[in-house]
Amino acid sequence: MTPQPAFDHRDAHRFRIGLAPISEDQWFEPVGSDGDPAVRKAQTFAESPDLCWGETPGSRPGQAEALDLLQAHLGLSPVTDGEVPPLRRAAALVDDDLCLMEPGDGGWTLTAASLCAPSFFSALDAVGKPLSGLHGPVPGFNDSLLPRVSRIFDALDKDTLLERRNWSVVASGELFLPSSAPVRAAQPSIRAEEAAERLFVRMERQSLRRLPRTGGLLFTIRIWRYPLSDLARRPGEAEAFRKAWDGVMGETGQDFRTYKGLADLDPLVRHALAKI
Ligand code: HEM
């Protein structure tokens, strides 16, 4: 079984900032079972270039700093290659997706992104948008979380790295999920007895780090996922997941379950959990 972070059920049915400091050696989580990221990402790029990669004019200095920082972190000698944009080169070195955030007219803006494991968004839609536009569909984000997140982005010092996690249940084990429509359309075809194999816990681990030279921020996204049937081999995890699911289906989980489309999955998830 692939080593992966434990499922944290605390407050898992609410939208939250949930940023916590980490040390530099925790910047990237251990290599998983998705193979060489350079190979995987090159294939995704060949199949869907516009969905998985985008950059705005003027973002190259920030991209180059992100590449330098990553190469230094990984103990690699600095290598540049004029052909491939620096952030894409950086993304080939790690499992994570990489997003460059820089100040813009509408606030912190996504100026370049390599997204080969997106959870229902794409570079085509997202690059060039400020935090407010990126989070338009997230209930309450722009009213309550945006001012606080923007202040954190403004103030983050170069030596403080932050991480946050989120989760969902998704009817697909694919890494590259730029759109929710085909995944949600497949849900009605899932029979109860198949649910444990066809529904996946999908956990996202994100990190945030300042690029001191150019002033931007590097935001990383790593996906961990496993079918619900794996919970049977993860006893503590199964209990944590059960508590989180009950929270989402309870009164205070309404925004969260509607946004993530989880209500329709309740009978299937409960059927899978009953067998664990
Ligand atoms: C680091 C501070 C951030 C916080 C606290 C935050 C918070 C959130 C929350 C609460 C959600 C709803 C799903 C969930 O996480 O439970 C979300 C979704 C999302 N976030 Fe963030 N976010 C942050 C940074 C970013 C950045 C830098 C990007 C740039 C790519 C981004 C892009 C998105 C997108 C595309 C979604 C999905 C929106 C949709 O449903 O269309 N977030 N974020």
XYZ file of C-alpha atoms and ligand atoms in Angstrom:
319
model
C 0.000 0.000 0.000
C 1.344 3.470 -0.887
C 2.458 5.517 2.141
C 0.299 8.597 2.338
C -0.787 11.222 4.825
C -3.442 10.262 7.376
C -6.983 11.486 6.852
C -7.743 14.297 9.305
C -11.439 14.406 10.225
C -11.300 17.474 12.467
C -13.536 20.197 11.077
C -13.421 18.319 7.745
C -16.966 19.353 6.789
C -16.280 23.113 6.650
C -14.398 25.466 4.369
C -11.427 26.738 6.296
C -8.095 28.432 5.790
C -6.271 25.695 7.682
C -2.762 26.915 6.860
C -0.063 25.567 9.187
C 3.708 26.106 9.238
C 6.058 23.344 8.059
C 9.829 23.023 7.957
C 11.752 23.200 4.693
C 12.369 19.424 4.703
C 8.573 18.935 4.725
C 8.075 21.098 1.635
C 7.384 18.063 -0.568
C 5.787 14.850 0.655
C 7.352 11.448 -0.152
C 7.314 10.098 -3.679
C 4.165 8.038 -4.266
C 3.201 5.456 -6.843
C 2.439 7.704 -9.807
C 5.798 7.144 -11.517
C 8.357 9.637 -12.804
C 6.640 13.046 -12.740
C 8.576 14.215 -15.813
C 7.185 11.340 -17.879
C 3.647 11.593 -16.522
C 3.492 15.366 -16.972
C 4.973 15.275 -20.481
C 2.222 12.859 -21.468
C -0.535 15.022 -19.954
C 0.921 18.057 -21.710
C 1.031 16.223 -25.050
C -2.649 15.237 -24.688
C -4.095 18.446 -23.187
C -1.595 21.302 -23.488
C -4.021 24.164 -22.838
C -5.729 22.516 -19.889
C -2.547 21.649 -18.025
C -0.273 24.606 -18.787
C -0.668 28.376 -18.960
C 1.389 31.500 -18.334
C 0.839 35.239 -18.533
C 3.284 37.674 -20.188
C 5.749 38.928 -17.593
C 5.652 35.800 -15.416
C 8.991 34.358 -16.613
C 11.196 35.996 -13.884
C 8.931 34.542 -11.152
C 8.909 31.185 -12.931
C 12.721 31.230 -13.138
C 12.986 31.958 -9.416
C 10.638 29.057 -8.652
C 12.855 26.761 -10.741
C 16.021 28.009 -8.985
C 14.465 27.480 -5.549
C 13.315 23.977 -6.380
C 16.621 22.937 -7.927
C 18.457 24.235 -4.846
C 16.021 22.425 -2.528
C 16.535 19.162 -4.411
C 20.323 19.611 -4.541
C 20.369 19.870 -8.338
C 22.717 22.166 -10.243
C 20.915 25.066 -11.871
C 19.984 24.176 -15.438
C 18.028 26.383 -17.787
C 16.630 25.511 -21.155
C 15.269 28.380 -23.206
C 12.650 26.235 -24.923
C 10.559 25.042 -21.991
C 9.067 27.650 -19.641
C 10.870 27.509 -16.275
C 7.793 26.638 -14.188
C 7.106 23.638 -16.436
C 10.708 22.524 -16.007
C 10.303 22.912 -12.244
C 7.061 20.906 -12.278
C 8.820 18.007 -14.028
C 11.026 17.600 -10.932
C 8.244 16.899 -8.397
C 4.930 15.046 -8.116
C 3.133 18.279 -7.223
C 1.388 20.729 -9.511
C 2.912 24.218 -9.354
C 1.144 27.577 -9.362
C 2.842 30.973 -9.452
C 0.924 33.689 -7.588
C 1.926 37.321 -8.159
C 0.431 40.700 -7.233
C -1.940 42.067 -9.879
C -4.646 44.718 -10.317
C -7.308 42.514 -8.722
C -5.056 41.239 -5.932
C -2.954 38.061 -5.835
C -3.176 36.534 -9.308
C -2.330 33.141 -10.823
C 0.270 34.115 -13.438
C 1.522 30.648 -14.444
C 0.449 27.099 -13.665
C 1.400 23.522 -14.417
C -1.711 21.489 -13.548
C -1.436 17.767 -14.285
C -3.566 16.595 -11.346
C -6.229 19.308 -11.055
C -9.427 18.686 -9.127
C -12.057 20.185 -11.404
C -10.246 23.253 -12.718
C -7.818 23.911 -15.551
C -4.979 26.221 -16.539
C -7.120 27.418 -19.433
C -9.803 28.735 -17.050
C -7.634 29.703 -14.097
C -4.438 31.397 -15.329
C -4.758 35.176 -15.183
C -7.440 35.108 -12.479
C -7.064 36.702 -9.048
C -7.858 34.780 -5.850
C -11.410 36.164 -5.866
C -12.077 34.831 -9.388
C -10.441 31.481 -8.674
C -12.681 30.987 -5.651
C -15.927 32.381 -7.072
C -17.706 28.992 -6.770
C -16.560 28.372 -3.168
C -19.430 29.364 -0.815
C -18.473 32.267 1.433
C -14.845 32.439 0.248
C -14.879 35.987 -1.029
C -16.768 37.348 2.005
C -14.964 35.674 4.833
C -11.751 33.951 3.725
C -10.410 36.203 0.949
C -9.309 39.184 3.086
C -7.528 36.874 5.521
C -5.871 34.798 2.770
C -4.730 37.981 0.973
C -3.157 39.294 4.187
C -1.318 35.984 4.657
C -0.036 36.175 1.063
C 1.101 39.802 1.626
C 2.919 39.066 4.854
C 4.492 35.642 4.374
C 8.220 35.886 5.091
C 10.824 34.005 3.093
C 11.595 31.481 5.825
C 8.020 30.440 6.634
C 6.517 27.618 4.595
C 2.828 26.802 5.021
C 0.681 23.800 4.170
C -3.062 23.071 4.036
C -5.171 20.035 3.156
C -8.590 19.418 1.715
C -10.487 16.346 0.640
C -13.427 15.024 -1.317
C -14.917 11.805 -2.617
C -14.763 11.466 -6.380
C -16.041 8.830 -8.805
C -12.664 8.559 -10.531
C -9.151 7.466 -9.637
C -7.555 9.529 -12.428
C -5.059 12.206 -11.447
C -5.942 14.581 -14.291
C -9.504 15.786 -13.652
C -9.866 19.217 -15.272
C -13.665 19.085 -15.303
C -16.303 17.766 -12.906
C -18.954 17.153 -15.590
C -17.814 13.732 -16.956
C -17.000 12.466 -13.474
C -20.377 13.445 -12.023
C -22.190 12.151 -15.114
C -20.690 8.697 -14.458
C -22.006 8.534 -10.883
C -25.529 7.233 -11.610
C -24.007 4.202 -13.352
C -22.267 3.062 -10.155
C -24.039 0.124 -8.527
C -23.950 -0.094 -4.715
C -21.806 -3.226 -4.779
C -19.192 -1.451 -6.944
C -19.031 1.704 -4.811
C -16.035 0.695 -2.682
C -13.907 0.262 -5.818
C -15.261 3.090 -7.981
C -15.387 5.893 -5.399
C -12.081 7.428 -4.314
C -11.068 9.471 -1.314
C -9.178 12.343 -2.974
C -6.963 14.390 -0.659
C -5.146 17.518 -1.690
C -2.073 18.770 0.130
C -1.026 22.283 -0.708
C 2.004 24.356 0.269
C 2.880 28.015 0.004
C 6.328 29.608 -0.132
C 7.630 33.090 -0.840
C 9.871 33.796 -3.834
C 11.962 36.530 -2.198
C 13.717 37.855 -5.316
C 10.650 38.528 -7.458
C 8.114 38.866 -4.611
C 5.641 36.206 -5.767
C 4.564 32.995 -4.071
C 4.864 29.394 -5.162
C 1.713 27.387 -4.390
C 2.022 23.605 -4.751
C -0.744 21.015 -4.973
C -0.206 17.289 -4.386
C -2.968 14.729 -4.842
C -3.270 11.549 -2.807
C -6.152 9.205 -3.530
C -7.332 5.662 -2.855
C -10.552 3.701 -3.384
C -12.933 3.476 -0.425
C -12.164 -0.252 -0.296
C -8.634 0.628 0.910
C -10.147 1.954 4.138
C -10.582 -1.678 5.212
C -6.779 -1.902 5.394
C -6.474 1.431 7.220
C -8.451 0.994 10.482
C -7.695 4.415 12.080
C -8.245 6.043 8.750
C -11.617 4.353 8.257
C -12.830 5.732 11.590
C -11.581 9.240 10.734
C -13.241 9.082 7.327
C -16.538 7.886 8.828
C -16.568 10.858 11.242
C -15.809 13.305 8.439
C -18.541 11.839 6.250
C -21.101 12.048 9.085
C -20.069 15.683 9.563
C -20.556 16.475 5.881
C -23.990 14.839 5.840
C -25.011 16.661 9.057
C -26.643 20.059 9.393
C -23.443 22.123 9.364
C -22.016 20.321 6.330
C -24.608 21.573 3.857
C -22.498 24.129 1.935
C -19.577 21.737 1.781
C -21.585 18.763 0.494
C -23.498 20.839 -2.070
C -20.329 22.483 -3.414
C -18.522 19.143 -3.660
C -21.570 17.277 -5.018
C -21.421 14.750 -2.181
C -25.121 14.396 -1.273
C -25.826 12.099 -4.234
C -22.977 9.840 -3.164
C -24.286 9.275 0.367
C -26.098 5.947 -0.267
C -23.085 4.578 -2.164
C -20.572 5.698 0.449
C -22.680 4.263 3.292
C -22.984 0.976 1.435
C -19.193 0.847 1.017
C -18.568 1.791 4.659
C -20.974 -0.874 5.918
C -18.718 -3.535 4.449
C -15.561 -2.209 6.138
C -3.400 29.274 0.427
C -4.560 29.825 0.658
C -5.821 29.267 0.076
C -6.942 28.938 0.756
C -7.153 29.083 2.248
C -7.887 28.403 -0.193
C -9.134 27.940 0.108
C -9.932 27.219 -0.721
C -11.126 26.526 -0.329
C -11.725 26.535 1.072
C -11.600 25.912 -1.420
C -12.821 24.981 -1.469
C -12.322 23.541 -1.489
C -11.542 23.185 -0.256
O -10.329 23.485 -0.190
O -12.105 22.626 0.652
C -10.729 26.231 -2.517
C -10.922 25.825 -3.822
C -10.142 26.246 -4.848
N -8.967 26.949 -4.767
Fe -8.162 27.717 -3.135
N -7.320 28.427 -1.437
C -6.063 28.961 -1.322
C -5.174 29.190 -2.334
C -5.439 28.953 -3.657
C -4.536 29.277 -4.722
C -3.158 29.927 -4.574
C -5.127 28.887 -5.861
C -4.522 29.040 -7.225
C -4.529 28.088 -8.111
C -6.421 28.311 -5.521
C -7.330 27.790 -6.397
C -8.505 27.161 -6.029
C -9.417 26.574 -6.991
C -9.279 26.598 -8.509
C -10.441 26.007 -6.245
C -11.664 25.284 -6.820
C -12.731 26.337 -7.096
C -13.886 25.757 -7.915
O -14.639 24.977 -7.353
O -13.987 26.104 -9.074
N -6.560 28.362 -4.163
N -9.719 27.030 -2.065
